[in-house]
Each structure stands twice: as structure tokens, then as C-alpha cells.
Amino acid sequence: MFKLLLILFGAMVSGVYTIIAIQNGIGLFGIVIGIVIITTIINTINYRQ
């Protein structure tokens, strides 16, 4: 349950970051950063199992 919340939180944070980045004209770079953030969070969760 906690892991699911952490994944959802990570997705939400990176989603918000991506929207801000697109609005600021960063676009693709923001999306890449978002994907990296999600991947890092998921890897951290899997490592702790």
C-alpha cells in the first residue's frame, strides 16, 4: 500500500513538473526529467523489497 502511494506521488510530482516545463517552453527536457524521477522512485522501491 505504501509503495503504491509512493509511485502515485512520484507520478504526480513528475506530471506537475512536466506541465510546468511545457508551459515554460522546456517541453521535452521536462518530460525526460519526469521519466527519470519516476524510474528512480520505482527502482528505490524495488531495491527495498
N, CA, C, O and CB atoms as a CASP TS submission, in Angstrom:
PFRMAT TS
TARGET T0000
AUTHOR 0000-0000-0000
METHOD Language model
MODEL 1
PARENT N/A
ATOM      1  N   MET     1       0.845  -1.203   0.000  1.00  0.00           N
ATOM      2  CA  MET     1       0.000   0.000   0.000  1.00  0.00           C
ATOM      3  C   MET     1       0.879   1.252   0.000  1.00  0.00           C
ATOM      4  O   MET     1       0.645   2.186  -0.767  1.00  0.00           O
ATOM      5  CB  MET     1      -0.955   0.007   1.232  1.00  0.00           C
ATOM      6  N   PHE     2       1.881   1.256   0.861  1.00  0.00           N
ATOM      7  CA  PHE     2       2.773   2.415   0.942  1.00  0.00           C
ATOM      8  C   PHE     2       3.542   2.598  -0.355  1.00  0.00           C
ATOM      9  O   PHE     2       3.753   3.719  -0.816  1.00  0.00           O
ATOM     10  CB  PHE     2       3.748   2.263   2.112  1.00  0.00           C
ATOM     11  N   LYS     3       3.963   1.462  -0.943  1.00  0.00           N
ATOM     12  CA  LYS     3       4.712   1.529  -2.201  1.00  0.00           C
ATOM     13  C   LYS     3       3.848   2.117  -3.307  1.00  0.00           C
ATOM     14  O   LYS     3       4.328   2.902  -4.125  1.00  0.00           O
ATOM     15  CB  LYS     3       5.217   0.133  -2.608  1.00  0.00           C
ATOM     16  N   LEU     4       2.575   1.738  -3.334  1.00  0.00           N
ATOM     17  CA  LEU     4       1.649   2.252  -4.342  1.00  0.00           C
ATOM     18  C   LEU     4       1.485   3.757  -4.193  1.00  0.00           C
ATOM     19  O   LEU     4       1.488   4.487  -5.185  1.00  0.00           O
ATOM     20  CB  LEU     4       0.283   1.555  -4.231  1.00  0.00           C
ATOM     21  N   LEU     5       1.342   4.222  -2.956  1.00  0.00           N
ATOM     22  CA  LEU     5       1.217   5.657  -2.700  1.00  0.00           C
ATOM     23  C   LEU     5       2.462   6.395  -3.153  1.00  0.00           C
ATOM     24  O   LEU     5       2.378   7.491  -3.706  1.00  0.00           O
ATOM     25  CB  LEU     5       0.961   5.921  -1.213  1.00  0.00           C
ATOM     26  N   LEU     6       3.620   5.790  -2.917  1.00  0.00           N
ATOM     27  CA  LEU     6       4.885   6.416  -3.305  1.00  0.00           C
ATOM     28  C   LEU     6       4.986   6.540  -4.817  1.00  0.00           C
ATOM     29  O   LEU     6       5.441   7.562  -5.332  1.00  0.00           O
ATOM     30  CB  LEU     6       6.072   5.613  -2.763  1.00  0.00           C
ATOM     31  N   ILE     7       4.558   5.489  -5.537  1.00  0.00           N
ATOM     32  CA  ILE     7       4.571   5.532  -7.001  1.00  0.00           C
ATOM     33  C   ILE     7       3.613   6.607  -7.503  1.00  0.00           C
ATOM     34  O   ILE     7       3.958   7.383  -8.394  1.00  0.00           O
ATOM     35  CB  ILE     7       4.192   4.154  -7.594  1.00  0.00           C
ATOM     36  N   LEU     8       2.412   6.655  -6.934  1.00  0.00           N
ATOM     37  CA  LEU     8       1.424   7.658  -7.346  1.00  0.00           C
ATOM     38  C   LEU     8       1.938   9.057  -7.064  1.00  0.00           C
ATOM     39  O   LEU     8       1.765   9.960  -7.882  1.00  0.00           O
ATOM     40  CB  LEU     8       0.084   7.432  -6.627  1.00  0.00           C
ATOM     41  N   PHE     9       2.568   9.244  -5.918  1.00  0.00           N
ATOM     42  CA  PHE     9       3.126  10.542  -5.563  1.00  0.00           C
ATOM     43  C   PHE     9       4.220  10.946  -6.551  1.00  0.00           C
ATOM     44  O   PHE     9       4.270  12.089  -7.004  1.00  0.00           O
ATOM     45  CB  PHE     9       3.683  10.514  -4.130  1.00  0.00           C
ATOM     46  N   GLY    10       5.082  10.005  -6.873  1.00  0.00           N
ATOM     47  CA  GLY    10       6.152  10.273  -7.836  1.00  0.00           C
ATOM     48  C   GLY    10       5.600  10.640  -9.203  1.00  0.00           C
ATOM     49  O   GLY    10       6.097  11.557  -9.857  1.00  0.00           O
ATOM     50  N   ALA    11       4.568   9.917  -9.632  1.00  0.00           N
ATOM     51  CA  ALA    11       3.948  10.204 -10.928  1.00  0.00           C
ATOM     52  C   ALA    11       3.307  11.587 -10.920  1.00  0.00           C
ATOM     53  O   ALA    11       3.395  12.326 -11.900  1.00  0.00           O
ATOM     54  CB  ALA    11       2.896   9.132 -11.277  1.00  0.00           C
ATOM     55  N   MET    12       2.659  11.933  -9.805  1.00  0.00           N
ATOM     56  CA  MET    12       2.003  13.229  -9.691  1.00  0.00           C
ATOM     57  C   MET    12       3.032  14.357  -9.720  1.00  0.00           C
ATOM     58  O   MET    12       2.849  15.346 -10.430  1.00  0.00           O
ATOM     59  CB  MET    12       1.172  13.299  -8.402  1.00  0.00           C
ATOM     60  N   VAL    13       4.103  14.214  -8.960  1.00  0.00           N
ATOM     61  CA  VAL    13       5.142  15.235  -8.908  1.00  0.00           C
ATOM     62  C   VAL    13       5.765  15.449 -10.287  1.00  0.00           C
ATOM     63  O   VAL    13       5.917  16.583 -10.741  1.00  0.00           O
ATOM     64  CB  VAL    13       6.222  14.845  -7.891  1.00  0.00           C
ATOM     65  N   SER    14       6.123  14.350 -10.943  1.00  0.00           N
ATOM     66  CA  SER    14       6.762  14.475 -12.245  1.00  0.00           C
ATOM     67  C   SER    14       5.773  14.981 -13.293  1.00  0.00           C
ATOM     68  O   SER    14       6.157  15.686 -14.226  1.00  0.00           O
ATOM     69  CB  SER    14       7.353  13.133 -12.678  1.00  0.00           C
ATOM     70  N   GLY    15       4.505  14.620 -13.137  1.00  0.00           N
ATOM     71  CA  GLY    15       3.474  15.135 -14.040  1.00  0.00           C
ATOM     72  C   GLY    15       3.332  16.636 -13.915  1.00  0.00           C
ATOM     73  O   GLY    15       3.280  17.345 -14.920  1.00  0.00           O
ATOM     74  N   VAL    16       3.271  17.125 -12.685  1.00  0.00           N
ATOM     75  CA  VAL    16       3.199  18.569 -12.435  1.00  0.00           C
ATOM     76  C   VAL    16       4.446  19.250 -12.977  1.00  0.00           C
ATOM     77  O   VAL    16       4.358  20.307 -13.603  1.00  0.00           O
ATOM     78  CB  VAL    16       3.039  18.862 -10.924  1.00  0.00           C
ATOM     79  N   TYR    17       5.601  18.650 -12.739  1.00  0.00           N
ATOM     80  CA  TYR    17       6.865  19.211 -13.223  1.00  0.00           C
ATOM     81  C   TYR    17       6.854  19.316 -14.737  1.00  0.00           C
ATOM     82  O   TYR    17       7.294  20.317 -15.303  1.00  0.00           O
ATOM     83  CB  TYR    17       8.054  18.355 -12.760  1.00  0.00           C
ATOM     84  N   THR    18       6.346  18.267 -15.397  1.00  0.00           N
ATOM     85  CA  THR    18       6.291  18.251 -16.860  1.00  0.00           C
ATOM     86  C   THR    18       5.383  19.350 -17.390  1.00  0.00           C
ATOM     87  O   THR    18       5.730  20.030 -18.356  1.00  0.00           O
ATOM     88  CB  THR    18       5.809  16.890 -17.361  1.00  0.00           C
ATOM     89  N   ILE    19       4.207  19.531 -16.758  1.00  0.00           N
ATOM     90  CA  ILE    19       3.279  20.581 -17.173  1.00  0.00           C
ATOM     91  C   ILE    19       3.935  21.948 -17.039  1.00  0.00           C
ATOM     92  O   ILE    19       3.842  22.772 -17.949  1.00  0.00           O
ATOM     93  CB  ILE    19       1.983  20.525 -16.340  1.00  0.00           C
ATOM     94  N   ILE    20       4.598  22.197 -15.913  1.00  0.00           N
ATOM     95  CA  ILE    20       5.294  23.462 -15.700  1.00  0.00           C
ATOM     96  C   ILE    20       6.374  23.656 -16.758  1.00  0.00           C
ATOM     97  O   ILE    20       6.533  24.744 -17.311  1.00  0.00           O
ATOM     98  CB  ILE    20       5.910  23.513 -14.290  1.00  0.00           C
ATOM     99  N   ALA    21       7.119  22.574 -17.032  1.00  0.00           N
ATOM    100  CA  ALA    21       8.204  22.646 -18.006  1.00  0.00           C
ATOM    101  C   ALA    21       7.671  22.984 -19.398  1.00  0.00           C
ATOM    102  O   ALA    21       8.257  23.797 -20.112  1.00  0.00           O
ATOM    103  CB  ALA    21       8.976  21.321 -18.043  1.00  0.00           C
ATOM    104  N   ILE    22       6.553  22.353 -19.780  1.00  0.00           N
ATOM    105  CA  ILE    22       5.961  22.622 -21.097  1.00  0.00           C
ATOM    106  C   ILE    22       5.498  24.081 -21.168  1.00  0.00           C
ATOM    107  O   ILE    22       5.707  24.750 -22.180  1.00  0.00           O
ATOM    108  CB  ILE    22       4.766  21.655 -21.376  1.00  0.00           C
ATOM    109  N   GLN    23       4.882  24.563 -20.116  1.00  0.00           N
ATOM    110  CA  GLN    23       4.407  25.943 -20.093  1.00  0.00           C
ATOM    111  C   GLN    23       5.569  26.921 -20.182  1.00  0.00           C
ATOM    112  O   GLN    23       5.423  28.023 -20.710  1.00  0.00           O
ATOM    113  CB  GLN    23       3.594  26.208 -18.827  1.00  0.00           C
ATOM    114  N   ASN    24       6.719  26.515 -19.667  1.00  0.00           N
ATOM    115  CA  ASN    24       7.896  27.376 -19.719  1.00  0.00           C
ATOM    116  C   ASN    24       8.704  27.177 -20.990  1.00  0.00           C
ATOM    117  O   ASN    24       9.741  27.812 -21.180  1.00  0.00           O
ATOM    118  CB  ASN    24       8.772  27.124 -18.520  1.00  0.00           C
ATOM    119  N   GLY    25       8.218  26.279 -21.876  1.00  0.00           N
ATOM    120  CA  GLY    25       8.875  26.066 -23.151  1.00  0.00           C
ATOM    121  C   GLY    25      10.031  25.078 -23.081  1.00  0.00           C
ATOM    122  O   GLY    25      10.810  24.970 -24.028  1.00  0.00           O
ATOM    123  N   ILE    26      10.152  24.349 -21.960  1.00  0.00           N
ATOM    124  CA  ILE    26      11.226  23.367 -21.855  1.00  0.00           C
ATOM    125  C   ILE    26      10.782  22.059 -22.505  1.00  0.00           C
ATOM    126  O   ILE    26      11.575  21.369 -23.146  1.00  0.00           O
ATOM    127  CB  ILE    26      11.623  23.135 -20.371  1.00  0.00           C
ATOM    128  N   GLY    27       9.502  21.731 -22.330  1.00  0.00           N
ATOM    129  CA  GLY    27       8.874  20.619 -23.027  1.00  0.00           C
ATOM    130  C   GLY    27       9.557  19.276 -22.829  1.00  0.00           C
ATOM    131  O   GLY    27       9.454  18.653 -21.773  1.00  0.00           O
ATOM    132  N   LEU    28      10.261  18.843 -23.881  1.00  0.00           N
ATOM    133  CA  LEU    28      10.850  17.505 -23.911  1.00  0.00           C
ATOM    134  C   LEU    28      11.802  17.277 -22.737  1.00  0.00           C
ATOM    135  O   LEU    28      11.802  16.203 -22.135  1.00  0.00           O
ATOM    136  CB  LEU    28      11.588  17.289 -25.227  1.00  0.00           C
ATOM    137  N   PHE    29      12.609  18.282 -22.416  1.00  0.00           N
ATOM    138  CA  PHE    29      13.550  18.154 -21.301  1.00  0.00           C
ATOM    139  C   PHE    29      12.803  17.877 -19.999  1.00  0.00           C
ATOM    140  O   PHE    29      13.226  17.041 -19.202  1.00  0.00           O
ATOM    141  CB  PHE    29      14.405  19.431 -21.165  1.00  0.00           C
ATOM    142  N   GLY    30      11.703  18.574 -19.789  1.00  0.00           N
ATOM    143  CA  GLY    30      10.900  18.360 -18.587  1.00  0.00           C
ATOM    144  C   GLY    30      10.325  16.961 -18.518  1.00  0.00           C
ATOM    145  O   GLY    30      10.266  16.346 -17.453  1.00  0.00           O
ATOM    146  N   ILE    31       9.895  16.460 -19.693  1.00  0.00           N
ATOM    147  CA  ILE    31       9.338  15.104 -19.747  1.00  0.00           C
ATOM    148  C   ILE    31      10.413  14.076 -19.404  1.00  0.00           C
ATOM    149  O   ILE    31      10.166  13.129 -18.657  1.00  0.00           O
ATOM    150  CB  ILE    31       8.744  14.812 -21.147  1.00  0.00           C
ATOM    151  N   VAL    32      11.608  14.275 -19.958  1.00  0.00           N
ATOM    152  CA  VAL    32      12.722  13.360 -19.678  1.00  0.00           C
ATOM    153  C   VAL    32      13.036  13.346 -18.182  1.00  0.00           C
ATOM    154  O   VAL    32      13.204  12.280 -17.588  1.00  0.00           O
ATOM    155  CB  VAL    32      13.979  13.768 -20.486  1.00  0.00           C
ATOM    156  N   ILE    33      13.116  14.533 -17.576  1.00  0.00           N
ATOM    157  CA  ILE    33      13.366  14.626 -16.133  1.00  0.00           C
ATOM    158  C   ILE    33      12.277  13.889 -15.356  1.00  0.00           C
ATOM    159  O   ILE    33      12.565  13.178 -14.394  1.00  0.00           O
ATOM    160  CB  ILE    33      13.437  16.106 -15.686  1.00  0.00           C
ATOM    161  N   GLY    34      11.020  14.065 -15.781  1.00  0.00           N
ATOM    162  CA  GLY    34       9.900  13.390 -15.123  1.00  0.00           C
ATOM    163  C   GLY    34      10.046  11.876 -15.171  1.00  0.00           C
ATOM    164  O   GLY    34       9.832  11.187 -14.174  1.00  0.00           O
ATOM    165  N   ILE    35      10.419  11.361 -16.359  1.00  0.00           N
ATOM    166  CA  ILE    35      10.602   9.918 -16.516  1.00  0.00           C
ATOM    167  C   ILE    35      11.732   9.428 -15.614  1.00  0.00           C
ATOM    168  O   ILE    35      11.621   8.376 -14.984  1.00  0.00           O
ATOM    169  CB  ILE    35      10.899   9.563 -17.992  1.00  0.00           C
ATOM    170  N   VAL    36      12.821  10.199 -15.556  1.00  0.00           N
ATOM    171  CA  VAL    36      13.953   9.833 -14.694  1.00  0.00           C
ATOM    172  C   VAL    36      13.525   9.774 -13.232  1.00  0.00           C
ATOM    173  O   VAL    36      13.909   8.859 -12.503  1.00  0.00           O
ATOM    174  CB  VAL    36      15.110  10.836 -14.866  1.00  0.00           C
ATOM    175  N   ILE    37      12.727  10.758 -12.805  1.00  0.00           N
ATOM    176  CA  ILE    37      12.243  10.795 -11.424  1.00  0.00           C
ATOM    177  C   ILE    37      11.403   9.551 -11.123  1.00  0.00           C
ATOM    178  O   ILE    37      11.611   8.891 -10.104  1.00  0.00           O
ATOM    179  CB  ILE    37      11.414  12.081 -11.171  1.00  0.00           C
ATOM    180  N   ILE    38      10.451   9.231 -12.014  1.00  0.00           N
ATOM    181  CA  ILE    38       9.595   8.052 -11.810  1.00  0.00           C
ATOM    182  C   ILE    38      10.438   6.787 -11.732  1.00  0.00           C
ATOM    183  O   ILE    38      10.252   5.961 -10.839  1.00  0.00           O
ATOM    184  CB  ILE    38       8.555   7.927 -12.945  1.00  0.00           C
ATOM    185  N   THR    39      11.376   6.640 -12.684  1.00  0.00           N
ATOM    186  CA  THR    39      12.225   5.444 -12.732  1.00  0.00           C
ATOM    187  C   THR    39      13.043   5.301 -11.450  1.00  0.00           C
ATOM    188  O   THR    39      13.173   4.205 -10.906  1.00  0.00           O
ATOM    189  CB  THR    39      13.163   5.500 -13.951  1.00  0.00           C
ATOM    190  N   THR    40      13.590   6.415 -10.976  1.00  0.00           N
ATOM    191  CA  THR    40      14.390   6.398  -9.751  1.00  0.00           C
ATOM    192  C   THR    40      13.551   5.967  -8.558  1.00  0.00           C
ATOM    193  O   THR    40      13.997   5.160  -7.744  1.00  0.00           O
ATOM    194  CB  THR    40      15.003   7.777  -9.492  1.00  0.00           C
ATOM    195  N   ILE    41      12.329   6.505  -8.449  1.00  0.00           N
ATOM    196  CA  ILE    41      11.450   6.153  -7.332  1.00  0.00           C
ATOM    197  C   ILE    41      11.105   4.670  -7.370  1.00  0.00           C
ATOM    198  O   ILE    41      11.161   3.990  -6.346  1.00  0.00           O
ATOM    199  CB  ILE    41      10.166   7.000  -7.366  1.00  0.00           C
ATOM    200  N   ILE    42      10.742   4.160  -8.569  1.00  0.00           N
ATOM    201  CA  ILE    42      10.376   2.745  -8.697  1.00  0.00           C
ATOM    202  C   ILE    42      11.564   1.851  -8.369  1.00  0.00           C
ATOM    203  O   ILE    42      11.416   0.842  -7.680  1.00  0.00           O
ATOM    204  CB  ILE    42       9.864   2.443 -10.118  1.00  0.00           C
ATOM    205  N   ASN    43      12.757   2.226  -8.868  1.00  0.00           N
ATOM    206  CA  ASN    43      13.953   1.435  -8.584  1.00  0.00           C
ATOM    207  C   ASN    43      14.258   1.421  -7.090  1.00  0.00           C
ATOM    208  O   ASN    43      14.666   0.395  -6.545  1.00  0.00           O
ATOM    209  CB  ASN    43      15.154   1.986  -9.362  1.00  0.00           C
ATOM    210  N   THR    44      14.060   2.557  -6.430  1.00  0.00           N
ATOM    211  CA  THR    44      14.287   2.649  -4.986  1.00  0.00           C
ATOM    212  C   THR    44      13.332   1.721  -4.246  1.00  0.00           C
ATOM    213  O   THR    44      13.737   1.021  -3.319  1.00  0.00           O
ATOM    214  CB  THR    44      14.111   4.104  -4.494  1.00  0.00           C
ATOM    215  N   ILE    45      12.066   1.715  -4.655  1.00  0.00           N
ATOM    216  CA  ILE    45      11.067   0.849  -4.032  1.00  0.00           C
ATOM    217  C   ILE    45      11.449  -0.615  -4.229  1.00  0.00           C
ATOM    218  O   ILE    45      11.424  -1.398  -3.279  1.00  0.00           O
ATOM    219  CB  ILE    45       9.662   1.124  -4.618  1.00  0.00           C
ATOM    220  N   ASN    46      11.801  -0.984  -5.453  1.00  0.00           N
ATOM    221  CA  ASN    46      12.140  -2.381  -5.748  1.00  0.00           C
ATOM    222  C   ASN    46      13.386  -2.812  -4.976  1.00  0.00           C
ATOM    223  O   ASN    46      13.495  -3.964  -4.555  1.00  0.00           O
ATOM    224  CB  ASN    46      12.361  -2.573  -7.262  1.00  0.00           C
ATOM    225  N   TYR    47      14.319  -1.885  -4.795  1.00  0.00           N
ATOM    226  CA  TYR    47      15.551  -2.204  -4.080  1.00  0.00           C
ATOM    227  C   TYR    47      15.278  -2.502  -2.615  1.00  0.00           C
ATOM    228  O   TYR    47      15.967  -3.322  -2.008  1.00  0.00           O
ATOM    229  CB  TYR    47      16.545  -1.058  -4.200  1.00  0.00           C
ATOM    230  N   ARG    48      14.275  -1.843  -2.044  1.00  0.00           N
ATOM    231  CA  ARG    48      13.985  -2.004  -0.618  1.00  0.00           C
ATOM    232  C   ARG    48      13.161  -3.244  -0.317  1.00  0.00           C
ATOM    233  O   ARG    48      13.003  -3.606   0.849  1.00  0.00           O
ATOM    234  CB  ARG    48      13.263  -0.791  -0.102  1.00  0.00           C
ATOM    235  N   GLN    49      12.631  -3.905  -1.343  1.00  0.00           N
ATOM    236  CA  GLN    49      11.774  -5.071  -1.105  1.00  0.00           C
ATOM    237  C   GLN    49      12.539  -6.222  -0.479  1.00  0.00           C
ATOM    238  O   GLN    49      11.962  -7.276  -0.216  1.00  0.00           O
ATOM    239  CB  GLN    49      11.141  -5.531  -2.403  1.00  0.00           C
TER
END
